[in-house]
Coordinates of C-alpha atoms in Angstrom, one line a residue:
Chain A
M1389 CA 129.0 126.6 93.2
H1390 CA 131.7 127.2 90.7
R1391 CA 131.7 130.8 89.5
D1392 CA 132.6 131.4 86.0
A1393 CA 134.1 134.9 85.7
D1394 CA 133.9 135.0 81.9
I1395 CA 130.2 134.2 81.8
D1396 CA 129.6 136.6 84.6
R1397 CA 131.2 139.5 82.6
R1398 CA 129.3 138.5 79.5
S1399 CA 126.0 138.5 81.4
S1400 CA 126.6 142.0 82.7
L1401 CA 127.3 143.3 79.1
P1402 CA 124.4 145.3 77.6
G1403 CA 123.0 143.3 74.7
E1404 CA 123.8 139.8 76.0
H1405 CA 120.7 137.8 76.4
L1406 CA 120.2 135.4 79.2
S1407 CA 120.4 131.7 78.0
D1408 CA 117.7 129.3 78.9
H1409 CA 120.2 127.7 81.2
Q1410 CA 120.7 131.0 83.1
I1411 CA 117.1 131.6 83.3
L1412 CA 116.6 128.2 84.8
D1413 CA 119.3 128.8 87.3
L1414 CA 117.8 132.2 88.2
V1415 CA 114.4 130.9 88.7
H1416 CA 115.5 128.0 90.8
G1417 CA 117.8 130.3 92.9
L1418 CA 121.1 128.6 91.9
L1419 CA 123.1 131.8 91.2
D1420 CA 125.1 133.5 93.8
Q1421 CA 124.1 137.0 94.8
E1422 CA 126.2 139.1 92.4
V1423 CA 125.5 137.0 89.3
R1424 CA 121.9 136.9 90.1
A1425 CA 121.8 140.6 90.6
R1426 CA 123.3 141.1 87.1
A1427 CA 120.9 138.7 85.5
V1428 CA 117.9 140.3 87.1
N1429 CA 119.2 143.8 86.1
H1430 CA 119.5 142.6 82.6
A1431 CA 116.1 141.2 82.6
A1432 CA 114.6 144.4 84.0
V1433 CA 115.8 146.2 80.8
C1434 CA 115.3 143.5 78.3
P1435 CA 111.6 142.8 77.4
A1436 CA 112.6 139.6 75.6
C1437 CA 114.5 138.1 78.5
E1438 CA 111.9 139.4 81.0
V1439 CA 109.3 137.4 79.0
R1440 CA 111.3 134.2 79.1
L1441 CA 111.9 134.6 82.7
Q1442 CA 108.2 135.2 83.5
E1443 CA 107.4 132.0 81.5
Q1444 CA 110.0 129.9 83.3
A1445 CA 109.0 131.4 86.7
G1446 CA 105.3 130.8 86.1
W1447 CA 106.1 127.1 84.8
R1448 CA 107.8 126.5 88.2
E1449 CA 104.9 127.9 90.3
R1450 CA 102.3 126.1 88.4
L1451 CA 104.2 122.9 89.0
R1452 CA 104.4 123.4 92.6
A1453 CA 100.8 124.2 92.7
R1454 CA 99.5 121.3 90.6
H1455 CA 101.7 118.4 91.6
R1456 CA 102.5 116.8 94.8
L1457 CA 105.1 114.0 95.2
C1458 CA 104.1 111.3 97.6
T1459 CA 105.2 108.0 98.6
S1460 CA 102.8 105.0 98.1
P1461 CA 102.4 102.6 100.9
R1462 CA 104.7 100.4 98.7
G1463 CA 107.4 102.9 98.9
E1464 CA 107.2 104.2 95.3
I1465 CA 107.2 107.9 94.3
V1466 CA 103.9 108.9 92.9
I1467 CA 102.4 112.2 91.7
R1468 CA 99.1 113.6 92.8
S1469 CA 97.8 116.3 90.6
I1470 CA 95.0 118.8 90.6
P1471 CA 92.8 119.8 87.7
V1472 CA 93.9 123.1 86.0
S1473 CA 90.7 124.7 85.2
D1474 CA 88.3 126.5 87.5
E1475 CA 85.4 125.6 85.1
A1476 CA 83.3 122.5 85.9
P1477 CA 84.5 119.3 84.0
T1478 CA 82.8 118.8 80.8
G1479 CA 82.7 116.0 78.3
P1480 CA 81.4 112.6 78.2
R1481 CA 81.3 110.4 81.2
P1482 CA 83.8 107.5 81.3
S1483 CA 82.2 104.6 79.8
A1484 CA 81.8 101.2 81.6
A1485 CA 84.8 100.2 79.3
D1486 CA 86.9 103.0 80.7
L1487 CA 86.1 102.1 84.3
W1488 CA 86.6 98.4 83.6
N1489 CA 90.1 99.3 82.2
R1490 CA 91.0 101.1 85.3
V1491 CA 89.8 98.1 87.6
R1492 CA 91.6 95.6 85.2
D1493 CA 94.9 97.6 85.3
W1494 CA 94.7 97.9 89.0
W1495 CA 94.0 94.2 89.5
R1496 CA 96.8 93.1 87.1
S1497 CA 99.3 94.8 89.0
A1498 CA 97.8 93.6 92.4
A1499 CA 97.9 90.1 91.2
G1500 CA 101.7 90.1 91.1
L1501 CA 101.8 90.9 94.7
R1502 CA 102.2 88.2 97.4
G1503 CA 102.0 88.1 100.9
D1504 CA 99.2 89.3 103.2
F1505 CA 98.7 93.0 102.7
G1506 CA 96.2 93.5 105.4
L1507 CA 93.5 91.9 103.4
G1508 CA 95.2 89.4 101.4
L1509 CA 94.8 91.8 98.6
A1510 CA 97.9 90.5 96.6
T1511 CA 96.9 86.8 96.8
A1512 CA 93.7 86.7 95.0
A1513 CA 93.6 86.0 91.3
A1514 CA 89.9 86.9 91.4
V1515 CA 88.6 89.5 89.0
V1516 CA 85.4 91.4 89.6
V1517 CA 83.6 92.4 86.4
L1518 CA 81.1 95.2 87.0
L1519 CA 79.1 96.5 84.2
L1520 CA 78.4 99.9 85.6
A1521 CA 76.6 103.1 84.8
V1522 CA 78.2 105.1 87.3
P1523 CA 76.3 108.0 88.8
L1524 CA 79.5 110.1 89.4
Q1525 CA 78.9 112.8 91.6
N1526 CA 81.0 115.8 92.8
S1527 CA 82.0 115.0 96.3
S1528 CA 83.9 117.8 98.2
V1529 CA 85.0 117.2 101.8
E1530 CA 82.3 119.4 103.0
E1531 CA 79.5 117.4 101.4
A1532 CA 78.2 114.2 102.6
P1533 CA 80.1 111.3 100.9
S1534 CA 78.5 109.7 97.7
W1535 CA 77.2 106.2 97.6
M1536 CA 79.6 103.8 96.3
P1537 CA 79.0 103.3 92.4
V1538 CA 75.9 101.4 91.9
P1539 CA 76.2 98.0 90.2
H1540 CA 73.5 97.2 87.9
G1541 CA 73.4 95.0 84.9
E1542 CA 75.3 91.7 85.1
L1543 CA 77.6 91.1 88.0
R1544 CA 80.1 88.3 87.3
F1545 CA 82.5 87.0 89.7
R1546 CA 85.3 84.8 88.6
N1547 CA 88.9 83.9 89.8
G1548 CA 91.7 82.2 88.2
D1549 CA 90.9 78.8 89.8
G1550 CA 87.5 78.9 88.3
I1551 CA 85.8 78.9 91.7
S1552 CA 82.6 80.8 92.2
A1553 CA 82.7 83.6 94.7
D1554 CA 80.5 83.4 97.7
P1555 CA 76.9 84.4 96.6
N1556 CA 76.5 86.4 99.7
L1557 CA 78.8 89.0 98.2
Q1558 CA 76.7 89.4 95.2
H1559 CA 73.4 89.5 97.4
G1560 CA 75.1 92.2 99.4
L1561 CA 76.1 94.3 96.5
E1562 CA 72.7 94.0 94.9
A1563 CA 71.1 95.0 98.2
Y1564 CA 73.5 98.0 98.5
G1565 CA 72.4 99.0 94.9
R1566 CA 68.8 99.1 96.1
R1567 CA 69.7 101.2 99.1
D1568 CA 68.7 98.3 101.3
L1569 CA 71.3 98.8 103.8
R1570 CA 70.1 96.5 106.4
N1571 CA 70.3 93.4 104.0
A1572 CA 73.5 94.8 102.5
I1573 CA 75.1 94.8 105.9
Y1574 CA 73.6 91.2 106.6
Y1575 CA 75.1 89.6 103.4
L1576 CA 78.3 91.4 103.2
R1577 CA 79.1 90.4 106.7
R1578 CA 78.6 86.9 105.9
A1579 CA 80.3 86.7 102.7
Q1580 CA 83.5 84.6 102.6
T1581 CA 85.9 86.3 100.4
A1582 CA 89.7 86.7 100.0
G1583 CA 92.1 88.9 98.1
G1584 CA 90.5 91.5 95.8
L1585 CA 87.1 90.4 96.5
E1586 CA 87.6 91.1 100.2
T1587 CA 88.5 94.7 99.3
V1588 CA 85.3 95.0 97.5
R1589 CA 83.4 93.6 100.4
R1590 CA 85.0 95.8 102.9
I1591 CA 84.5 99.2 101.1
Y1592 CA 80.9 98.5 100.4
L1593 CA 80.4 97.4 103.8
G1594 CA 82.1 100.2 105.2
S1595 CA 79.8 102.7 103.2
A1596 CA 76.8 100.9 104.3
L1597 CA 77.9 100.9 107.9
Y1598 CA 78.6 104.6 107.8
R1599 CA 75.0 105.2 106.3
V1600 CA 73.4 103.5 109.1
G1601 CA 75.5 105.5 111.7
D1602 CA 77.8 102.8 112.9
Y1603 CA 80.8 105.1 112.4
E1604 CA 83.2 103.3 114.6
S1605 CA 82.7 100.0 112.6
A1606 CA 82.9 101.8 109.3
I1607 CA 86.3 103.4 110.5
A1608 CA 87.6 100.0 111.6
L1609 CA 86.9 98.5 108.3
L1610 CA 87.9 101.2 105.9
Q1611 CA 91.2 101.7 107.6
T1612 CA 92.2 98.1 106.9
V1613 CA 91.9 98.9 103.2
D1614 CA 94.6 100.6 101.1
L1615 CA 92.3 103.4 99.9
E1616 CA 95.0 105.3 98.2
T1617 CA 95.6 102.7 95.6
L1618 CA 91.8 102.0 94.7
P1619 CA 91.1 103.3 91.4
D1620 CA 88.6 106.2 91.3
P1621 CA 85.7 106.6 91.7
W1622 CA 85.8 103.9 94.4
G1623 CA 89.0 105.1 96.0
R1624 CA 87.6 108.8 96.1
V1625 CA 84.2 107.7 97.6
A1626 CA 85.9 105.4 100.2
R1627 CA 88.2 108.1 101.3
L1628 CA 85.5 110.6 101.6
T1629 CA 83.4 108.0 103.6
L1630 CA 86.2 107.4 105.9
H1631 CA 86.7 111.1 106.4
A1632 CA 83.0 111.6 107.0
A1633 CA 82.9 108.6 109.6
L1634 CA 85.9 110.2 111.5
R1635 CA 84.3 113.5 111.6
D1636 CA 80.9 112.1 112.6
A1637 CA 82.4 109.8 115.3
G1638 CA 84.0 112.9 116.9
R1639 CA 87.6 112.1 115.8
T1640 CA 88.2 115.7 115.0
A1641 CA 91.9 115.7 114.6
A1642 CA 92.1 112.7 112.4
A1643 CA 89.2 114.0 110.3
D1644 CA 90.8 117.4 110.0
S1645 CA 94.1 115.8 108.9
M1646 CA 92.6 113.7 106.3
G1647 CA 90.2 116.5 105.2
T1648 CA 93.3 118.8 104.3
I1649 CA 94.5 116.2 101.9
L1650 CA 91.2 115.3 100.4
S1651 CA 90.5 118.8 99.8
R1652 CA 93.4 119.2 97.3
E1653 CA 92.5 115.9 95.5
P1654 CA 91.2 116.3 92.0
D1655 CA 87.4 116.4 91.9
Q1656 CA 86.2 113.4 90.0
G1657 CA 83.0 115.1 88.9
A1658 CA 80.8 113.7 86.2
G1659 CA 82.4 113.6 82.9
A1660 CA 86.0 114.2 84.2
R1661 CA 88.4 113.8 81.7
A1662 CA 90.8 110.8 81.9
D1663 CA 93.8 112.9 82.7
P1664 CA 97.0 111.0 82.4
A1665 CA 98.7 113.3 84.9
L1666 CA 96.2 112.1 87.7
I1667 CA 97.2 109.8 90.3
R1668 CA 99.3 107.2 89.0
I1669 CA 100.1 104.4 91.3
S1670 CA 102.4 101.6 90.3
H1671 CA 102.9 98.5 92.3
R1672 CA 106.1 96.7 92.7
A1673 CA 106.0 93.0 92.7
E1674 CA 107.4 92.4 96.0
D1675 CA 106.6 90.6 99.1
L1676 CA 104.3 92.9 101.3
H1677 CA 103.9 90.3 104.0
G1678 CA 102.8 92.0 107.2
R1679 CA 102.5 95.6 105.9
R1680 CA 99.1 97.1 107.0
A1681 CA 97.6 99.9 104.7
I1682 CA 97.7 103.3 106.7
P1683 CA 95.2 105.8 105.3
P1684 CA 96.0 109.3 105.1
G1685 CA 95.1 110.9 108.5
G1686 CA 93.8 107.8 109.9
Chain B
M1125 CA 108.1 127.3 101.4
R1126 CA 110.4 124.6 103.1
P1127 CA 114.0 125.9 103.2
R1128 CA 116.4 124.2 100.8
A1129 CA 118.0 121.3 102.6
P1130 CA 121.9 122.0 102.8
L1131 CA 124.1 119.7 100.9
P1132 CA 127.4 118.7 102.5
P1133 CA 130.5 119.0 100.6
S1134 CA 130.8 116.1 98.2
S1135 CA 133.7 114.8 96.3
R1136 CA 131.3 113.4 93.9
Q1137 CA 130.6 116.8 92.1
V1138 CA 129.9 117.2 88.5
P1139 CA 133.1 118.4 86.9
A1140 CA 133.0 121.6 84.9
E1141 CA 134.7 120.6 81.6
N1142 CA 135.2 124.1 80.6
P1143 CA 135.0 126.4 83.7
S1144 CA 135.9 129.6 81.8
G1145 CA 133.8 128.8 78.7
A1146 CA 130.4 129.7 77.6
G1147 CA 127.4 128.1 78.9
N1148 CA 128.2 127.2 82.6
P1149 CA 124.8 126.3 83.9
Q1150 CA 124.4 125.5 87.6
W1151 CA 121.3 123.5 87.5
P1152 CA 122.8 120.2 86.2
R1153 CA 125.4 120.5 89.1
R1154 CA 122.7 121.0 91.6
L1155 CA 120.7 118.1 90.1
A1156 CA 123.8 115.9 90.4
A1157 CA 124.4 117.0 94.0
L1158 CA 120.7 116.2 94.8
A1159 CA 120.9 113.0 93.2
D1160 CA 124.0 112.1 95.2
R1161 CA 122.2 112.8 98.5
L1162 CA 118.9 111.2 97.5
G1163 CA 120.8 107.9 97.0
K1164 CA 121.7 108.0 100.7
D1165 CA 120.1 107.8 104.0
L1166 CA 118.0 110.9 104.6
G1167 CA 115.5 112.1 107.2
P1168 CA 111.9 112.4 105.8
A1169 CA 112.0 116.2 105.7
D1170 CA 115.3 116.4 103.9
R1171 CA 114.2 113.7 101.4
E1172 CA 110.8 115.4 100.7
A1173 CA 112.6 118.8 100.2
M1174 CA 115.3 117.3 97.9
R1175 CA 113.0 115.1 96.1
G1176 CA 110.7 118.1 95.3
E1177 CA 113.5 120.4 94.1
A1178 CA 115.0 117.6 92.0
W1179 CA 111.7 117.0 90.4
L1180 CA 111.2 120.7 89.6
L1181 CA 114.7 120.9 87.9
L1182 CA 114.1 117.8 86.0
N1183 CA 110.6 119.0 84.9
S1184 CA 111.8 122.5 83.9
S1185 CA 114.7 121.3 82.0
L1186 CA 112.7 118.7 80.2
S1187 CA 110.1 121.2 79.5
N1188 CA 112.7 123.6 77.7
Y1189 CA 114.0 120.7 75.7
L1190 CA 110.7 119.5 74.7
Q1191 CA 109.7 123.1 73.5
R1192 CA 112.9 123.1 71.4
H1193 CA 112.4 119.6 69.9
A1194 CA 108.7 120.5 69.2
A1195 CA 109.9 123.6 67.4
R1196 CA 112.0 121.3 65.2
Y1197 CA 110.0 118.1 64.9
G1198 CA 106.5 119.4 64.9
H1199 CA 103.8 121.1 67.2
A1200 CA 102.5 119.3 70.1
P1201 CA 99.7 120.8 72.4
R1202 CA 101.0 122.5 75.6
E1203 CA 99.2 120.1 77.8
E1204 CA 100.8 117.2 76.0
L1205 CA 104.3 118.6 76.5
E1206 CA 103.4 119.2 80.3
D1207 CA 102.3 115.6 80.7
I1208 CA 105.4 114.3 78.8
A1209 CA 107.7 116.4 81.1
A1210 CA 105.9 115.4 84.3
E1211 CA 106.0 111.7 83.4
K1212 CA 109.7 111.7 82.3
A1213 CA 110.6 113.8 85.4
L1214 CA 108.9 111.2 87.6
D1215 CA 110.5 108.3 85.8
L1216 CA 114.0 110.0 86.2
L1217 CA 113.4 110.7 89.9
R1218 CA 112.5 107.2 90.5
R1219 CA 115.7 106.0 88.8
I1220 CA 117.9 108.4 90.7
E1221 CA 116.5 107.1 94.1
S1222 CA 116.7 103.5 92.9
G1223 CA 120.4 104.1 91.9
T1224 CA 119.7 103.1 88.2
W1225 CA 120.6 106.5 87.0
D1226 CA 123.9 107.6 88.6
L1227 CA 124.9 111.2 87.9
S1228 CA 128.1 111.1 89.8
G1229 CA 131.2 112.0 87.7
R1230 CA 128.9 113.0 84.8
L1231 CA 129.9 116.1 82.9
V1232 CA 127.5 118.8 82.5
G1233 CA 127.2 118.2 78.8
E1234 CA 126.4 114.5 79.3
I1235 CA 123.6 115.6 81.5
H1236 CA 122.2 118.0 78.9
R1237 CA 122.5 115.5 76.1
F1238 CA 120.9 112.8 78.1
L1239 CA 117.8 115.0 79.3
S1240 CA 117.5 116.3 75.7
Q1241 CA 117.4 112.7 74.4
V1242 CA 114.8 111.7 77.0
A1243 CA 112.7 114.8 75.9
R1244 CA 113.0 114.0 72.3
N1245 CA 112.2 110.3 72.6
G1246 CA 109.0 111.3 74.8
L1247 CA 108.0 113.7 72.0
I1248 CA 108.5 111.1 69.4
D1249 CA 106.6 108.5 71.4
Y1250 CA 103.7 111.1 71.6
F1251 CA 103.8 111.6 67.8
R1252 CA 103.6 107.8 67.2
R1253 CA 100.7 107.4 69.7
A1254 CA 98.8 110.2 68.0
G1255 CA 99.4 108.4 64.6
R1256 CA 101.6 111.2 63.4
E1257 CA 104.6 110.6 61.2
V1258 CA 107.8 111.2 62.9
P1259 CA 109.8 113.7 61.0
A1260 CA 113.6 113.0 60.3
D1261 CA 116.0 115.0 62.4
G1262 CA 116.0 118.5 61.5
D1263 CA 119.4 120.2 60.6
G1264 CA 121.3 117.3 62.6
R1265 CA 122.4 119.7 65.2
P1266 CA 121.6 118.6 68.7
A1267 CA 119.0 120.8 70.4
W1268 CA 121.3 121.5 73.4
E1269 CA 123.8 123.2 71.4
E1270 CA 121.4 126.0 70.7
E1271 CA 121.0 126.9 74.3
S1272 CA 124.5 128.3 74.6
R1273 CA 123.5 131.0 72.1
G1274 CA 120.2 131.7 74.1
G1275 CA 118.5 131.4 70.6
L1276 CA 118.1 135.2 70.3
E1277 CA 119.8 137.8 68.3
I1278 CA 121.9 140.2 70.3
T1279 CA 120.3 143.6 70.6
D1280 CA 121.0 146.5 72.7
P1281 CA 118.5 146.3 75.5
G1282 CA 118.6 150.0 75.5
S1283 CA 116.8 150.2 72.3
A1284 CA 113.7 148.7 74.0
V1285 CA 113.0 152.0 75.5
S1286 CA 112.0 154.7 73.2
A1287 CA 112.6 157.9 74.9
P1288 CA 113.9 159.3 78.1
D1289 CA 110.6 160.5 79.2
A1290 CA 109.0 157.1 78.6
R1291 CA 111.8 155.5 80.5
V1292 CA 111.1 157.7 83.5
E1293 CA 107.3 157.0 83.2
R1294 CA 107.8 153.4 83.2
H1295 CA 110.3 153.6 86.0
E1296 CA 107.7 155.6 88.0
F1297 CA 104.9 153.1 87.2
V1298 CA 107.0 150.1 88.2
R1299 CA 108.0 151.9 91.5
T1300 CA 104.4 152.9 92.4
L1301 CA 103.0 149.5 91.6
S1302 CA 105.6 148.0 93.8
E1303 CA 104.6 150.3 96.7
C1304 CA 100.9 149.6 96.2
S1305 CA 101.4 145.9 96.2
R1306 CA 103.3 146.1 99.4
R1307 CA 100.0 147.3 101.1
L1308 CA 98.8 143.7 100.7
Q1309 CA 99.8 141.1 103.1
L1310 CA 102.4 138.7 101.8
R1311 CA 99.9 135.9 101.0
S1312 CA 97.4 138.1 99.2
R1313 CA 100.2 139.7 97.3
R1314 CA 101.3 136.4 96.2
A1315 CA 98.0 135.3 95.1
W1316 CA 97.5 138.4 93.2
F1317 CA 100.9 138.1 91.6
F1318 CA 100.2 134.4 90.6
R1319 CA 96.9 135.5 89.0
V1320 CA 98.1 138.6 87.2
F1321 CA 101.6 137.4 86.0
Y1322 CA 101.3 133.7 85.7
G1323 CA 97.7 133.4 84.8
M1324 CA 97.1 130.8 87.5
S1325 CA 93.6 129.6 88.1
T1326 CA 91.8 129.9 91.5
R1327 CA 92.4 126.1 92.0
E1328 CA 96.0 126.5 91.2
I1329 CA 96.5 129.4 93.6
A1330 CA 94.6 127.7 96.4
A1331 CA 96.7 124.5 96.1
H1332 CA 99.9 126.4 95.9
P1333 CA 102.1 125.3 98.9
D1334 CA 102.8 129.1 99.7
I1335 CA 99.0 129.9 99.6
G1336 CA 97.2 126.9 101.1
L1337 CA 93.7 128.2 101.1
N1338 CA 90.4 127.0 99.8
P1339 CA 89.4 128.3 96.4
G1340 CA 86.4 130.4 97.7
H1341 CA 88.8 132.2 100.1
V1342 CA 91.3 132.8 97.3
D1343 CA 88.6 134.4 95.2
V1344 CA 87.8 136.8 98.0
I1345 CA 91.6 137.7 98.5
L1346 CA 91.8 138.2 94.8
Q1347 CA 89.0 140.5 94.6
R1348 CA 90.1 142.6 97.6
A1349 CA 93.7 142.7 96.2
R1350 CA 92.6 143.9 92.7
E1351 CA 90.5 146.8 94.4
T1352 CA 93.3 147.8 96.8
I1353 CA 96.0 148.0 94.0
R1354 CA 93.6 149.7 91.6
E1355 CA 92.6 152.4 94.1
C1356 CA 96.1 152.9 95.1
M1357 CA 97.4 153.3 91.6
R1358 CA 94.4 155.6 90.5
S1359 CA 95.2 157.9 93.4
R1360 CA 98.8 158.3 92.0
G1361 CA 97.5 158.9 88.5
F1362 CA 98.3 155.4 87.1
D1363 CA 96.2 152.9 85.3
T1364 CA 96.8 149.3 85.8
H1365 CA 95.5 147.9 82.5
E1366 CA 98.9 148.2 80.9
M1367 CA 102.1 147.1 82.5
P1368 CA 105.4 148.2 80.9
P1369 CA 108.3 146.1 80.5
G1370 CA 110.2 145.7 83.7
T1371 CA 107.3 145.4 85.9
F1372 CA 107.3 141.7 86.2
V1373 CA 111.0 141.6 87.2
A1374 CA 110.7 144.3 89.8
L1375 CA 107.6 142.7 91.5
W1376 CA 109.1 139.1 91.2
Q1377 CA 112.3 140.4 92.8
A1378 CA 110.4 142.3 95.6
L1379 CA 108.2 139.2 96.4
G1380 CA 111.2 137.1 96.7
E1381 CA 112.9 139.7 99.1
A1382 CA 109.6 140.0 101.1
A1383 CA 109.4 136.3 101.5
G1384 CA 112.7 136.3 103.2
P1385 CA 116.2 134.9 102.9
L1386 CA 114.9 131.3 103.0
E1387 CA 113.1 132.0 99.8
Q1388 CA 115.7 134.1 98.2
G1389 CA 116.7 131.2 96.2
R1390 CA 113.5 131.2 94.4

């Protein structure tokens, strides 16, 4: 690092406040020992500079606590953030329109992808419209995973070619909504789907299989889905379900590894505010042929 | 904390346009050096460390610029400024890694101007989304020019201390509190420090990479730390409700030293 003798001398003079740059350098450890010592000595006797140093240092530590840089399966840098407050989330539940917007945005970016991404996620132009009143529940790693959001109201399936989806998918989701797991599994196993609808089929079927105790089948199924990129609450519930299946199947190491990551995820309780700093996942329009989703800890 | 990844000597340093002049910050140079390395082949651990450091530098500097611009263009809630800084920092980091933002050969002043402009544009976009009128540029002077003056009147720091005996008492308080805090294990001391001096929530403390506990455990640690320090200070005749100037710097310095040489850079 280049030393600036004139600046060093100025910083050591009584009465010379630290600039924002110097404080930034000090907080991020970019000053050499002698310059740092002078800056610290000044801040120790200058309340104004001490306050600014405290603010900058606190900002840095809060950033380190709240945000994690990760790489999505598509190789793009994303931020994962935690909620700030220790208080329970308050405020209105996200509306069906909010949830639909999340699904729509996710599908729009997925529709630009080509190639077989494990499930053919990127090839389908199918759009699932779910009118939901979602019973969002707090699901911590220690608790049992929630049910997937219960669809009621009208379920409509359509894709860009105007071809109706396999009715077995709809029957399976309706059965799941009634908690009729036996029929849900029966229909979801038989549904012929592709692309995004296949994703839906797998996460609901995986949840149903877990709930009947078929942990290994649930694991095998959920591990083929890119759970990280699913919008919440589906993504969160699916990840918790996979974690629970790993745990209950006795795969302790994999479950512990996944549990550590999940315990740091934002808790999407009922009424969670739509925080723009929450998981942002963007998909690049590129060929993902042959890449298989690798869930965290799986 | 992961040790800072060493950077090899590079010929593509950010030149110092006025090495002996005022305002010779190091962070733009560090950012440029990190950008240079991130554009190359790196091991996953090194990339993670450098990426994290670059993002912190970007976020911190953008935050400073945002606060300055907000002071001139109009108030914005703190949470919005935080979001803008996080979003812009992520975008710039992605551009660094993709090579679309090349810092090699950039002067320090260029980096300042660019980041200040990014912050300003982010703030103006926020005002427009919020349906607020976008004010005209203030006095026409770029925000980054203010930083070289520190934005504060120069005063004799000695004037902050009223009398010699008050100075002695403050010094004793700080020394005693430092000693009392050393009774705590490092992680507990850090958690207590984060709460007292940064006002971090239990969740934030728990999620901090240097803590790594669940929130319930953090609450227990904090409770015990408060009791330990309170009892220790009381036994020496001090009250912990009021902390005089100089307390933060002393404890911050001591915490950095206790963490070891790898974290001295913090």
